[in-house]
Structure formats: C-alpha cells, structure tokens
Coordinates of C-alpha atoms in Angstrom, one line a residue:
Chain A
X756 CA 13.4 32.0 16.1
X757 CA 16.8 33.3 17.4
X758 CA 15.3 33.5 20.4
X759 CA 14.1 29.9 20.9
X760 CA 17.4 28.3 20.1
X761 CA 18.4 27.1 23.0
X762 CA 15.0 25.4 24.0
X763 CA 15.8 22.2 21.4
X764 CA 18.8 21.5 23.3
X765 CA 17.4 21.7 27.3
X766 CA 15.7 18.0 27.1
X767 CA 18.5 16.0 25.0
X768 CA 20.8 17.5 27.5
X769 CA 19.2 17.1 30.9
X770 CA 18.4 13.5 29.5
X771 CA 22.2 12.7 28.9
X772 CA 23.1 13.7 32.6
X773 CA 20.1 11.9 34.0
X774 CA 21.8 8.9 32.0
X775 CA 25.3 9.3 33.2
X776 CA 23.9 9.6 36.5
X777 CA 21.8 6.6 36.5
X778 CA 25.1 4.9 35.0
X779 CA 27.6 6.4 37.7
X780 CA 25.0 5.4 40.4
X781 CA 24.3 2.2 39.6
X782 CA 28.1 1.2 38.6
X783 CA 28.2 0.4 35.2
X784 CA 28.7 -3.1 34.7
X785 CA 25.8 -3.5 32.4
X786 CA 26.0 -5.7 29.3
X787 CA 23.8 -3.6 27.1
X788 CA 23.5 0.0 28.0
X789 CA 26.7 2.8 28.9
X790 CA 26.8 6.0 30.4
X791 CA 27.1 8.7 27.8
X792 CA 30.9 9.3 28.9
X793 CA 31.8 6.1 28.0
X794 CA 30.1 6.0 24.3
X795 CA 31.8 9.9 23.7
X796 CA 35.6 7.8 25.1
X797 CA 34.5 4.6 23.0
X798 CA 33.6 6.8 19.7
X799 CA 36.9 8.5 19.6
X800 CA 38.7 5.1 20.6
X801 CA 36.8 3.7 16.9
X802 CA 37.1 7.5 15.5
X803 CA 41.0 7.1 15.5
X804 CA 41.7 3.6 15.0
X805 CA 39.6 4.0 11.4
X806 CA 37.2 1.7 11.8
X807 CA 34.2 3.5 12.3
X808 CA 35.4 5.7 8.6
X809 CA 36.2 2.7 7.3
X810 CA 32.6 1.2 8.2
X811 CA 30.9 4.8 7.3
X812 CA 32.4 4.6 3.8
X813 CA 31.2 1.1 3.1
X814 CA 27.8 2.2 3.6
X815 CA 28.2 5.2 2.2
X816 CA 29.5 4.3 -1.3
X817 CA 26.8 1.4 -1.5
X818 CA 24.0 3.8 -0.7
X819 CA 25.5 5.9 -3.0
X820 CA 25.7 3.3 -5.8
X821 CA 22.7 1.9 -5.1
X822 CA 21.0 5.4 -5.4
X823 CA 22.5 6.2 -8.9
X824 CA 21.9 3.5 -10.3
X825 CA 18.3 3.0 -8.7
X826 CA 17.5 6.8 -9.5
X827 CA 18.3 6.3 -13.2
X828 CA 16.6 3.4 -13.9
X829 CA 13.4 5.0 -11.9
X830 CA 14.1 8.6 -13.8
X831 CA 14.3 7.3 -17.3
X832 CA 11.3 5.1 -16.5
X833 CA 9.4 7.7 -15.1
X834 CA 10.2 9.9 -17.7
X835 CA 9.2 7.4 -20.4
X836 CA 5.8 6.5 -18.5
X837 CA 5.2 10.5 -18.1
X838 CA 5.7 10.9 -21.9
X839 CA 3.8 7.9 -23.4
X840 CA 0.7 7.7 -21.5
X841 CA 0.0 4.2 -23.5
X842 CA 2.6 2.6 -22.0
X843 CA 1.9 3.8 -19.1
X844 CA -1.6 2.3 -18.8
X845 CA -0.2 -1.1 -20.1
X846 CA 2.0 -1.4 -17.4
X847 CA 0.2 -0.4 -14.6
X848 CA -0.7 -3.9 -13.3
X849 CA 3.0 -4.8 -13.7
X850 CA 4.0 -2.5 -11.5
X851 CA 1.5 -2.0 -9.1
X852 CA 1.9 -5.9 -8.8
X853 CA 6.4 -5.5 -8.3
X854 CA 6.2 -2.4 -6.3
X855 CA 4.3 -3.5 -2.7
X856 CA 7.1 -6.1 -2.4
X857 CA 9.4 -4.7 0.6
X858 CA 13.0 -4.2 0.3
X859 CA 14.4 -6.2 2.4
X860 CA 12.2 -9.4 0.8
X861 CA 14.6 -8.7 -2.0
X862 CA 17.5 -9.2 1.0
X863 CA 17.5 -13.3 -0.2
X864 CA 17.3 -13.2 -3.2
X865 CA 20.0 -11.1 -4.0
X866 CA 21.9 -12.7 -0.6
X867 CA 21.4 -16.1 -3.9
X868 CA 22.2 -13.9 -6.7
X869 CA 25.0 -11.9 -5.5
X870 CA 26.1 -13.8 -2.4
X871 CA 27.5 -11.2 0.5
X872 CA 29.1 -7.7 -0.4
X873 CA 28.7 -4.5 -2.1
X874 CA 26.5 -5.8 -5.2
X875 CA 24.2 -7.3 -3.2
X876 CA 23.6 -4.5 -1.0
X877 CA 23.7 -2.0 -4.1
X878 CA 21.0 -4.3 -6.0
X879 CA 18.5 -3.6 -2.8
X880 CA 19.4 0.1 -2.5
X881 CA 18.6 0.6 -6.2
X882 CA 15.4 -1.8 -6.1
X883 CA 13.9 0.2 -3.0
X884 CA 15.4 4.2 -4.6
X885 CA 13.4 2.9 -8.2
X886 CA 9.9 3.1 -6.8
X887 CA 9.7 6.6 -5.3
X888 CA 12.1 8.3 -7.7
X889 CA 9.7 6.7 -10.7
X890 CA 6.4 7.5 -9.4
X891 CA 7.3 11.3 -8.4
X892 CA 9.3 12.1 -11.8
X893 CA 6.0 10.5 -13.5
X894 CA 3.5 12.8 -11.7
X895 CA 6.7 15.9 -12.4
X896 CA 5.8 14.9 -16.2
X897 CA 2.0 15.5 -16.0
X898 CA 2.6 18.9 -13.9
X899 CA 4.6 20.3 -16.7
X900 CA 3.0 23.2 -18.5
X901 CA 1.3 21.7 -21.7
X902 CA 2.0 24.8 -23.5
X903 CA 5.9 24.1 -23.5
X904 CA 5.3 20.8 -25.4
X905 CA 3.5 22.4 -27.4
X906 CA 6.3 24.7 -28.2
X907 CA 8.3 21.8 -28.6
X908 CA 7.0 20.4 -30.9
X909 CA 6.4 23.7 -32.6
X910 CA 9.9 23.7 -33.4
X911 CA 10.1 20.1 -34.5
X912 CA 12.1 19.1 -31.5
X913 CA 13.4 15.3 -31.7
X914 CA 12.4 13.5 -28.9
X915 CA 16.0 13.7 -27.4
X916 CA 16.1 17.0 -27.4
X917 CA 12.6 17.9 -26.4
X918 CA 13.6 15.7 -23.3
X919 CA 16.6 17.5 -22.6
X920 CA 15.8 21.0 -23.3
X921 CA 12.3 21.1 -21.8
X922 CA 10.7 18.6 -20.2
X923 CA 13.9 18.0 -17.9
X924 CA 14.4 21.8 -16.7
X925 CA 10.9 21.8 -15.9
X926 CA 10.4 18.7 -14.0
X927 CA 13.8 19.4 -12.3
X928 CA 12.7 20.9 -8.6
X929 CA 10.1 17.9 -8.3
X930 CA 12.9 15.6 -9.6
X931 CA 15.4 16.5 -7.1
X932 CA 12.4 16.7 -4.0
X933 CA 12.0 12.4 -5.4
X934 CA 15.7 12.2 -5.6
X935 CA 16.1 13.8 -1.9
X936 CA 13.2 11.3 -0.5
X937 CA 15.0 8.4 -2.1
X938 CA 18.9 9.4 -0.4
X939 CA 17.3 9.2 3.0
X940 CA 15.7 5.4 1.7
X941 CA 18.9 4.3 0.4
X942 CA 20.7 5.2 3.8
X943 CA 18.3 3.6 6.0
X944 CA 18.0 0.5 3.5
X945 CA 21.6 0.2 3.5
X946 CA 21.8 0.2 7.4
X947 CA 19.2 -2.6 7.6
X948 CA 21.5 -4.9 5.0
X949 CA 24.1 -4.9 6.5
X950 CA 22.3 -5.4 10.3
X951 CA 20.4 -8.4 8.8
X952 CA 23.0 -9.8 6.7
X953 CA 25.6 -8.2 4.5
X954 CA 29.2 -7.9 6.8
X955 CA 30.3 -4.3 5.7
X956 CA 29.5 -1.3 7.2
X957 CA 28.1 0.5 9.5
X958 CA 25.3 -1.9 10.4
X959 CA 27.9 -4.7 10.6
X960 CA 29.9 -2.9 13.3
X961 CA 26.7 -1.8 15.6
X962 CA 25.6 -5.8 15.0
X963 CA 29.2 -6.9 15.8
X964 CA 29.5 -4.7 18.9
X965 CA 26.1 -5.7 20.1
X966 CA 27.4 -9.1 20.1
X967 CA 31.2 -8.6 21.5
X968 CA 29.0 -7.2 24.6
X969 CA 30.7 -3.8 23.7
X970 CA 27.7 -1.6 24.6
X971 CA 29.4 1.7 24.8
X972 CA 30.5 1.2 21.0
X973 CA 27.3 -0.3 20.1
X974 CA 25.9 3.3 21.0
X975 CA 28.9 4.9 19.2
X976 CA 27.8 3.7 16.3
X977 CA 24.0 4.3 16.8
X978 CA 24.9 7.9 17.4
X979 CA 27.0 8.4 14.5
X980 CA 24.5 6.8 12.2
X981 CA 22.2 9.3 13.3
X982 CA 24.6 11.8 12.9
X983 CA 25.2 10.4 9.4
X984 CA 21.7 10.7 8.8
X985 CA 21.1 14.3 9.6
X986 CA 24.2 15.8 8.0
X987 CA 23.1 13.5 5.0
X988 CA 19.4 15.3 5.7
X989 CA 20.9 18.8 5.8
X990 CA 23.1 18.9 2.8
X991 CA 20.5 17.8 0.7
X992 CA 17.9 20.6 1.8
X993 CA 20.5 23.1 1.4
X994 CA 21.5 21.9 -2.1
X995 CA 17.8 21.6 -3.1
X996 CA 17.5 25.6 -1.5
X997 CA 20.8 26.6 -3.3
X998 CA 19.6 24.7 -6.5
X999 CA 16.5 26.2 -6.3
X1000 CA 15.1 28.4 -4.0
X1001 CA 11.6 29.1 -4.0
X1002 CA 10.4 26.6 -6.2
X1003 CA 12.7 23.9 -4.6
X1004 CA 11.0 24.8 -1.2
X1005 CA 7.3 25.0 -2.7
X1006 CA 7.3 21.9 -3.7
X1007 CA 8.5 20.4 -1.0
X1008 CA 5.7 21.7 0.8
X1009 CA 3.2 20.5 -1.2
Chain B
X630 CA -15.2 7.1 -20.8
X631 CA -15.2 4.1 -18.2
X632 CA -15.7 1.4 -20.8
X633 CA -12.0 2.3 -22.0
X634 CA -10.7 2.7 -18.8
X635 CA -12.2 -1.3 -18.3
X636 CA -10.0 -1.8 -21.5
X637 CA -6.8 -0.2 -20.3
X638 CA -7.2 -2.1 -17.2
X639 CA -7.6 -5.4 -19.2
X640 CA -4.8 -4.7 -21.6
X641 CA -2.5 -4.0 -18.6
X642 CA -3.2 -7.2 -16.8
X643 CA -2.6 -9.2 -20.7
X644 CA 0.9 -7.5 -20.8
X645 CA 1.3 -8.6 -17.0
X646 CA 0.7 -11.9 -17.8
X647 CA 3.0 -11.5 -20.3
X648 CA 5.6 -10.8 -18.5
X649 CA 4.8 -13.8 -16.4
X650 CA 5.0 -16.3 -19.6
X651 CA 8.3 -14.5 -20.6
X652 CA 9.7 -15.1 -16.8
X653 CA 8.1 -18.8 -17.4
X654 CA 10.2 -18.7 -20.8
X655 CA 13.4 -17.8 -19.2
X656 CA 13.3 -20.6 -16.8
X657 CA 12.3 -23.3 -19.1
X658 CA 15.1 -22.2 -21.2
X659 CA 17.2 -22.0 -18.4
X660 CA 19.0 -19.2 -19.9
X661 CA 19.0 -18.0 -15.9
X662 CA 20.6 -20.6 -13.7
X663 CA 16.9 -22.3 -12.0
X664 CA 19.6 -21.9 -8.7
X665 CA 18.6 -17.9 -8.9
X666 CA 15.2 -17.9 -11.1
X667 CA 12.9 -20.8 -10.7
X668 CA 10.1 -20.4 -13.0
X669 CA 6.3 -19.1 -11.9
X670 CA 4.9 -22.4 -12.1
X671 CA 7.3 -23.9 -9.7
X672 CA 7.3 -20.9 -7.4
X673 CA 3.6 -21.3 -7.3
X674 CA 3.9 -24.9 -6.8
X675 CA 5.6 -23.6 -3.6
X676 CA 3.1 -21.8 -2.8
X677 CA 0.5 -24.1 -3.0
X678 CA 2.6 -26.8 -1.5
X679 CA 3.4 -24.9 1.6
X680 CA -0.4 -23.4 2.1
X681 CA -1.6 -27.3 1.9
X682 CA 0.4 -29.3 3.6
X683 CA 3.6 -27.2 4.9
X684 CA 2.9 -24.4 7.5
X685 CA 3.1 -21.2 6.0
X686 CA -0.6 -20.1 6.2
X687 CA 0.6 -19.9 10.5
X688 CA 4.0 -18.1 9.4
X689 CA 2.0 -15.3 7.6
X690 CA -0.1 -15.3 10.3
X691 CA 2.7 -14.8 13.1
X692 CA 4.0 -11.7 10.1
X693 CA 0.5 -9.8 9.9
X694 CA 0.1 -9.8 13.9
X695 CA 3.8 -8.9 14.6
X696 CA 3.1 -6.0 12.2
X697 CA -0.6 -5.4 13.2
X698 CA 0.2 -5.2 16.8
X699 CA 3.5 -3.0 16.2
X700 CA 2.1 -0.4 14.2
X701 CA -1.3 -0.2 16.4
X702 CA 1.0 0.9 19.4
X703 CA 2.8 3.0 17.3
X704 CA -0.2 4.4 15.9
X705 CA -1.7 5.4 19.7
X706 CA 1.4 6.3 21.2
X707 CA 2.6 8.3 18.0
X708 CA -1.5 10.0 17.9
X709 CA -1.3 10.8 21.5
X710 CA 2.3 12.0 21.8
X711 CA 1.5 14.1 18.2
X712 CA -1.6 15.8 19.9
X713 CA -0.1 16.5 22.8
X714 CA 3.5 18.0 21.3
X715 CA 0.8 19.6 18.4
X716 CA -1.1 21.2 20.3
X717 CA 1.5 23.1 22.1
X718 CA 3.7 25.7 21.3
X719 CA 5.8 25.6 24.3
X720 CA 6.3 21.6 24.1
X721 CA 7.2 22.1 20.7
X722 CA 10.1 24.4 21.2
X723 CA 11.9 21.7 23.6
X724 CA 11.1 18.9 21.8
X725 CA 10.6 19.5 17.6
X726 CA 14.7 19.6 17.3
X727 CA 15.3 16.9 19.1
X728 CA 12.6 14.9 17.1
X729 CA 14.1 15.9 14.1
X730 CA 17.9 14.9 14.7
X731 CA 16.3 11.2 15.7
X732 CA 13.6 11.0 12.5
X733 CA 16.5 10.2 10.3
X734 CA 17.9 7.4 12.4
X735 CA 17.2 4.1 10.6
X736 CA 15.0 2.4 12.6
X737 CA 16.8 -1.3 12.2
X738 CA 20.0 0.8 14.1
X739 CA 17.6 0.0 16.8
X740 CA 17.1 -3.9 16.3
X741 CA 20.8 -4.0 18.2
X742 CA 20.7 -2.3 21.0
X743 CA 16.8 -3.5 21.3
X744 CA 18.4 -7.1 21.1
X745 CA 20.9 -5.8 23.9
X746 CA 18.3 -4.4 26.5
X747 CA 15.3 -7.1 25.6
X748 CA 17.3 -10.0 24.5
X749 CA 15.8 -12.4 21.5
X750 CA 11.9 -12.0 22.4
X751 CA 9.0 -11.1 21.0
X752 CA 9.0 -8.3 22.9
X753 CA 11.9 -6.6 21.7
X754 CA 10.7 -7.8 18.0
X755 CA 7.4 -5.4 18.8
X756 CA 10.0 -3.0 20.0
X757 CA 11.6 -2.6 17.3
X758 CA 8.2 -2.0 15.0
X759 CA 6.8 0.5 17.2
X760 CA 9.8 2.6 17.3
X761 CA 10.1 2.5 13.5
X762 CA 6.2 3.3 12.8
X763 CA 6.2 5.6 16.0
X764 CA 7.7 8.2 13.4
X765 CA 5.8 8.7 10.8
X766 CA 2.7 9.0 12.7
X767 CA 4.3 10.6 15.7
X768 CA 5.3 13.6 12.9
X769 CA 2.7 13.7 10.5
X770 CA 0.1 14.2 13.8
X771 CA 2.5 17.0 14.7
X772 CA 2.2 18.7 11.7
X773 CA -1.6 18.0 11.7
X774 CA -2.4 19.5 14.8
X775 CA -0.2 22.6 14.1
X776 CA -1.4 23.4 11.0
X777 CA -5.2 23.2 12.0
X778 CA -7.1 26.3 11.4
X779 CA -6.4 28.6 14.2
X780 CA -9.6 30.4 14.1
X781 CA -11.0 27.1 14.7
X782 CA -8.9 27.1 18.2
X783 CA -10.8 30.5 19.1
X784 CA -13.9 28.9 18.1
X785 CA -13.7 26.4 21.0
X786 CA -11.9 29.1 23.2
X787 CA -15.0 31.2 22.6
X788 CA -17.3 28.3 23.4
X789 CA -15.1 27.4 26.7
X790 CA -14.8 23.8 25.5
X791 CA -11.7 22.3 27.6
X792 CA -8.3 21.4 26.2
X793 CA -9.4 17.8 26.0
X794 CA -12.8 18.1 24.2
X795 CA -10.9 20.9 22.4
X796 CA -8.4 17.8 21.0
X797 CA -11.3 15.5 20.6
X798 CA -13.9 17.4 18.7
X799 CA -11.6 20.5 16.8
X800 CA -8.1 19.9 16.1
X801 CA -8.6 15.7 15.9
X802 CA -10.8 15.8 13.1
X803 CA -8.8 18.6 11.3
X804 CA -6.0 16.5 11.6
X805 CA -6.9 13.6 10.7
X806 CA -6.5 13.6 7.0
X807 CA -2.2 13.6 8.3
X808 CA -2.7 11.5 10.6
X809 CA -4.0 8.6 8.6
X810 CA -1.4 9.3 6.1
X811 CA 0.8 9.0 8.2
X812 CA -0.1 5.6 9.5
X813 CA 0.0 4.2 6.0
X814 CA 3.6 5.1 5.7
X815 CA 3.8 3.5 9.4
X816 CA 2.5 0.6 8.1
X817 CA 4.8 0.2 5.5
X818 CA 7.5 0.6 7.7
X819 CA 5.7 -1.8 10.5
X820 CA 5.8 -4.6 7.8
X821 CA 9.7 -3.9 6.7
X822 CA 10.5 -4.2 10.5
X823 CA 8.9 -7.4 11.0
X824 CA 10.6 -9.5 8.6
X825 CA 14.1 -7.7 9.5
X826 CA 13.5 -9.0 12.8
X827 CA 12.5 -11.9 11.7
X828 CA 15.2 -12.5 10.0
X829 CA 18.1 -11.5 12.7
X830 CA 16.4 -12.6 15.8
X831 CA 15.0 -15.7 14.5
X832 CA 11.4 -15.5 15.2
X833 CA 9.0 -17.6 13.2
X834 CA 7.2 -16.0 10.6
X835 CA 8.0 -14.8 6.4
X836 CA 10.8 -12.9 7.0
X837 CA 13.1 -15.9 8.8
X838 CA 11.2 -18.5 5.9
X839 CA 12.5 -17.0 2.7
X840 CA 15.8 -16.5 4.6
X841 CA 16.3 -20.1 5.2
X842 CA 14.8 -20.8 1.7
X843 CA 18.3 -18.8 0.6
X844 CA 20.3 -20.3 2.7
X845 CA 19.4 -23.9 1.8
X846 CA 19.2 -22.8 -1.8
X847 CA 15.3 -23.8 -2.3
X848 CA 14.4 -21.2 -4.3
X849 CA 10.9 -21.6 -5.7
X850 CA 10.0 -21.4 -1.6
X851 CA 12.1 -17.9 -1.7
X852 CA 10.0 -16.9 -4.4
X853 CA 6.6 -17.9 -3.0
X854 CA 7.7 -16.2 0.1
X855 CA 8.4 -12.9 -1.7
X856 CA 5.3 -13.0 -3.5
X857 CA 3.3 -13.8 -0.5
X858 CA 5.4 -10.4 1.3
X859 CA 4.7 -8.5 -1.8
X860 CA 0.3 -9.6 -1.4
X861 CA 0.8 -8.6 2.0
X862 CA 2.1 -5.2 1.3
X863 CA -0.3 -4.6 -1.6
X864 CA -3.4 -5.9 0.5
X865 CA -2.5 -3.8 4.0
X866 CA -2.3 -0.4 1.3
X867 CA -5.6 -1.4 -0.3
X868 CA -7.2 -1.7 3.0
X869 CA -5.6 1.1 4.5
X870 CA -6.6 3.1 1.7
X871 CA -10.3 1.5 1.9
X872 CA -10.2 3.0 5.6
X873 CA -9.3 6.5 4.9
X874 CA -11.5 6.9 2.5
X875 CA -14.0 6.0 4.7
X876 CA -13.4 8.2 7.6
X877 CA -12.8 11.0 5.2
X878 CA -15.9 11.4 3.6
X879 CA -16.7 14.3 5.4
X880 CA -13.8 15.7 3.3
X881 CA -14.5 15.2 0.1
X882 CA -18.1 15.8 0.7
X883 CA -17.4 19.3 2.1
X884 CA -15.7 20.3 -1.7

C-alpha cells in the first residue's frame, strides 16, 4: 500500500500537463475550456475575493438543512415502520407509489410553493435524504437482535424508552451508513438546484460563469465542487470509523 | 400464508386511495391555495387532457429515449472500461484514486461546462447522462471483476483460455450480479439527468413541460407531469428488476 502511492497520482498529473500544453500550443482564446494554470490563477482570484466561500456556504448550509430535516423525518418514519409492522404493510403502496418520483420533479413544485431561495432548495434536499435514510433505518430495525426486545419488554420498558435505550444503540452503525449515503445525495441534489434553477450557491456561480464566457472560473468551481465532495466523503468515513470501528466498517461492506 | 399477504396488499392500496380522497378533500376545501395543490381529479384531468389532445404522449417519449440512449452508452462504456480496469491490477493502481476523487463530483456540475464545449444540443444533453450513469456502473463493474473468485482466474489460466474469453466466460458472469446493480442505480441517475437538462437547456421533453407548467402557474399540468416522472421511475425499476431476475437465475438456482 505505501508502496503504491504514488501510482494514483501519475495519470491526473501527466493529464494536466498534456492539457496546459494543448492550451499553451493552441493559444488560449477558447470560450469554453482553460489551461489548468489559468483555472489554479482564476480559483485564487474567486478564493480571495469571497465569492467562491460565500457560494460554498450557500450550498453547504442548504444541504445541510435539507439533510436534517430530511434525515429525521425518514429516521422517525423508519423507525415507526420498523416497530409496527402493521403500519408498515398499510402503507406500502403509498410509498412505493411517492418514492420513484425524482428529485428534481419536485424542483417546480417547490420553485410554486417556495418561489427561489434556501426553502426551496432545503424542501428538495430533505424530500430526496427521506427515502434512503427511511428505507435503511427500516431494514436496521428488522436486523436488531430479537432477544433485546424481548428484554425490553421484560423490564416493562415504555415505548420511549425502549426506543431510546435499545433499539437506537443497536440500529446506530446501519443508521449512520443511511445517514452517510444520504450526505453525499443532499450535496449532489443541492448542486443540481441551484444549476437548474435556484440563484445561490455553488451551482449558481459554475452556471453564471459558464454564461459570462469565464471558462477558467467555470472549471474553478467544477474543481472545488469536487473537492467539496471528497473532503465531504472523507470526513464522513472517518467519523463512521472513529464512531465505530469494526462494526461501522462491516456494514458498510455488506 | 399468501392469502394474507393478498389482504395486506389490498388494505394498503384502500389506505392509498385514502390518502388520494384526503388530498381530493384538501383541495375542494381549499384549505391549500389550488395555486400550489390542485386536487387529483384536476391533475388527472391534465393528464388525460394532455395524452388526448395535447402532446405529451411525444414529450415522454423524447424523456424515455434521452434516458434510454444515455444510460445504454453509459452502461457499455462503464462495462467495458470496468472489465478492463477490473481485471487488472496494474491499471487499477494508476487509475482507482483518481476514479475515486471524481465519483463524488455531482454529475449536473457537468451540465455547464458540457453546455460550454457542446453548446445547447442534444448531444451535449446525452453527454451529460452518460457521464452521470457512467459511474455507477463504471464502479460497481470494478468491484465485480476484482472480487471474482480468484481460483476461478487459475481455472482459465490452467485451461489456457485467453484474456478475452477469460472476460467473457469467467469473470463476466461472476460479475454480473454488480454489474446489473449497478445499472439500476445508473438508471436512476440516467432519468434525473434528463429532465435536469431538460430543464436548463431547453430540450423538449417532461423535464422542460412541468417547468413551464411552474412558470405559467398551471399547476394541475405540473402535477400530471410529476406523476407521469414518478410512473416512469417506478416502471424503468420494475423492468429493470424483471431483467435481473432474469439473467440471474443461474444464481438463485445454484443456492
């Protein structure tokens, strides 16, 4: 592994000269593509002049948002549809029926509802976090060993507690693989708002440089989106791995 | 056993239609604006209305192909590219990181600076998809192919089959269970794509509909449009799902 390290970085690399090449060769006048020199100058020039924060915390506090609010509503449902199997089975049609619709359908009729800005692009993130976070807390319930209810209700548990004490801790790794899935969802669904309508953001500046024929930021921003992305990526596994360890990792496999 | 299961189903659809008289409810009431929540039966009214006389039946037409075509490349080039990075360990050490630093990259980031290079065509429109479903295919083959039996690899070694035939009739078939999950979720993402680009670069289809239904403010269109999305979705799973079933037989046969 140590050993290998270097190997990931030999294509990206020899790719990026090959591109600043091409660029320097050619001359760059081009309206839509820039050497990689020019998108490194053009990201500090939107690095220090605070727009690109500015656009990176825009899209990060209505991921965010979205996210919490679309993770509780799935985790409490999923929770509820785990524990009552009844209800469950009565509402399978409903759901099966709401869930196939794509996020970004949603895009108009919240674009109606909540006209352009953050609640708008929250009420997407949330509707598309809902789904996965419901659906993989639901199948955490089923997986949890039947003897601990048992125990619960052993001791006479109330319902709150038995939720709090044991099914929670033990659905918890499973919970936070759901809750990892649906961060990456609400950053990518956030990025398509605001590139199809919403005017915050980080999708609104690639859209708007795009259009000001400003190619070199344009690719600024694509690159620090994908930036975005991975560190996003990366904290997440290492807070599922610190949180917990093997059994975090184990179930991501699986 | 299966008779209640029959029942459960049954029950389910009485509380879905429900639902649907409680939404019908709510609008008559208006205690929702009608601006935001026209009710079912005017939604399906819509629906009806632009099947018979309007033109959506060619709109979700023009949405299935874009998709269709869009995820099939993505599905070939991400199957192809998979067995070839899959199947070898070298190719994997230059390329895996790089693939991973660009998997979380959302793929409407692309619908730009595909605009940019392309301009407004259809072209950059099936782009766009097959860069977005490339992914999921183009990862899950990966992992496929790498995770096949090795023993099976000196299998064909020992019977001197070549690399190709090696591909074709060992690590393919082991594989394929990944693969084809990995084209559903391709899918998915193939028919999110399409009505983004729809709706930024204007080409005809659902997508750009229900967005003009917003903007003009006719909303039972905007709901018949989201219905029809949500069919689509639910329909392309189903058949999806029909598929793999189908080419895994062999699977569940073998337990």
């Amino acid at each position: 592994m140590k050993r290998a390290w270097w190997k990931g970085l030999v294509v990206p690399a020899a790719l990026i000269v090959l591109a600043e090449l091409a660029m320097r060769v050619q001359g760059s006048t081009s309206m839509s593509l820039a050497a990689p020199s020019d998108i490194v100058a053009a990201f500090f020039a939107i690095l220090f002049d605070g727009s690109l924060l500015l656009a990176t915390r825009d899209t990060l506090v209505s991921a965010g948002i979205g996210l919490a609010a679309g993770g509780f509503i799935g985790l409490a449902l999923g929770i509820l549809f785990g524990l009552v199997k009844p209800l469950d089975r009565l509402m399978e049609v409903t759901i099966e029926a709401i869930r196939p619709i794509p996020s970004v359908a949603i895009l108009p009729i919240a674009m109606l509802v909540f006209g352009f800005g953050y609640r708008m692009e929250i009420a997407i993130v949330a509707f598309s976090c809902l789904w996965p976070v419901m659906i993989m807390t639901r199948s955490a319930m089923a997986g949890i060993e039947p003897r601990l209810l048992e125990v619960s209700r052993a001791l006479r548990l109330s319902t709150w507690d038995r939720v709090h004490k044991i099914v929670l801790p033990a659905a918890l790794p499973r919970i936070m693989v759901a809750f990892r899935l649906a961060a990456s969802i609400a950053l990518v669904v956030a990025v398509t708002v605001e590139i199809a309508a919403n005017p915050l953001g980080l999708g609104y500046g690639i859209l708007v440089a795009q259009q000001a024929l400003q190619p070199a930021v344009m690719l600024a921003y694509l690159v620090w989106i994908g930036i975005v992305g991975y560190l996003l990526n990366a904290a997440l596994s290492l807070m599922q791995q610190r949180l917990f360890g093997r059994a975090g990792r184990v179930e991501a496999a699986s | 056993m299966r008779l209640s299961r029959l029942g459960w189903l049954l029950a389910s659809f009485a509380v879905a239609a429900l639902l649907v008289w409680g939404w019908q409810l709510i609008a008559d009431y208006k205690l929702v604006s009608p601006v935001f929540l026209p009710g079912p039966d005017r939604a399906w009214g819509a629906l009806v209305k632009g099947f018979s006389t309007g033109d959506l039946g060619v709109k979700l037409l023009a949405t299935v192909e874009r998709m269709f075509w869009g995820w099939l490349i993505a599905s070939l080039i991400g199957i192809a590219l998979g067995a070839a990075i899959g199947t070898s360990p070298r190719l994997r050490a230059y390329l895996a990181p790089m693939l991973e630093f660009l998997r979380p990259l959302p793929a409407s980031a692309m619908i730009p600076v595909a605009i940019a290079v392309l301009g407004l065509s259809n072209g950059m429109v099936l782009a766009v998809i097959a860069f977005g479903a490339l992914w999921p295919v183009l990862l899950a083959t990966i992992h496929g192919f790498s995770a096949v039996e090795p023993r099976l690899y000196e299998v064909g070694r020992a019977l001197g089959l070549s690399r190709a035939s090696v591909i074709w009739k060992i690590a393919l078939p082991s594989a394929s269970p990944d693969i084809l999950a990995g084209m559903r979720l391709g899918l998915t993402v193939a028919l999110i794509l399409s009505v983004v680009c729809e709706m930024i670069a204007g080409r005809d289809g659902l997508g750009n509909w229900i967005l003009l239904a917003a903007r003009s403010f006719r909303a039972p269109d905007l709901y018949a449009g989201v219905i029809l999305l949500g069919v689509l979705g639910y329909v392309t799973a189903v058949a999806l799902a029909a598929l793999e079933a189908r080419l895994l037989v062999w699977r569940s046969r073998a337990r």
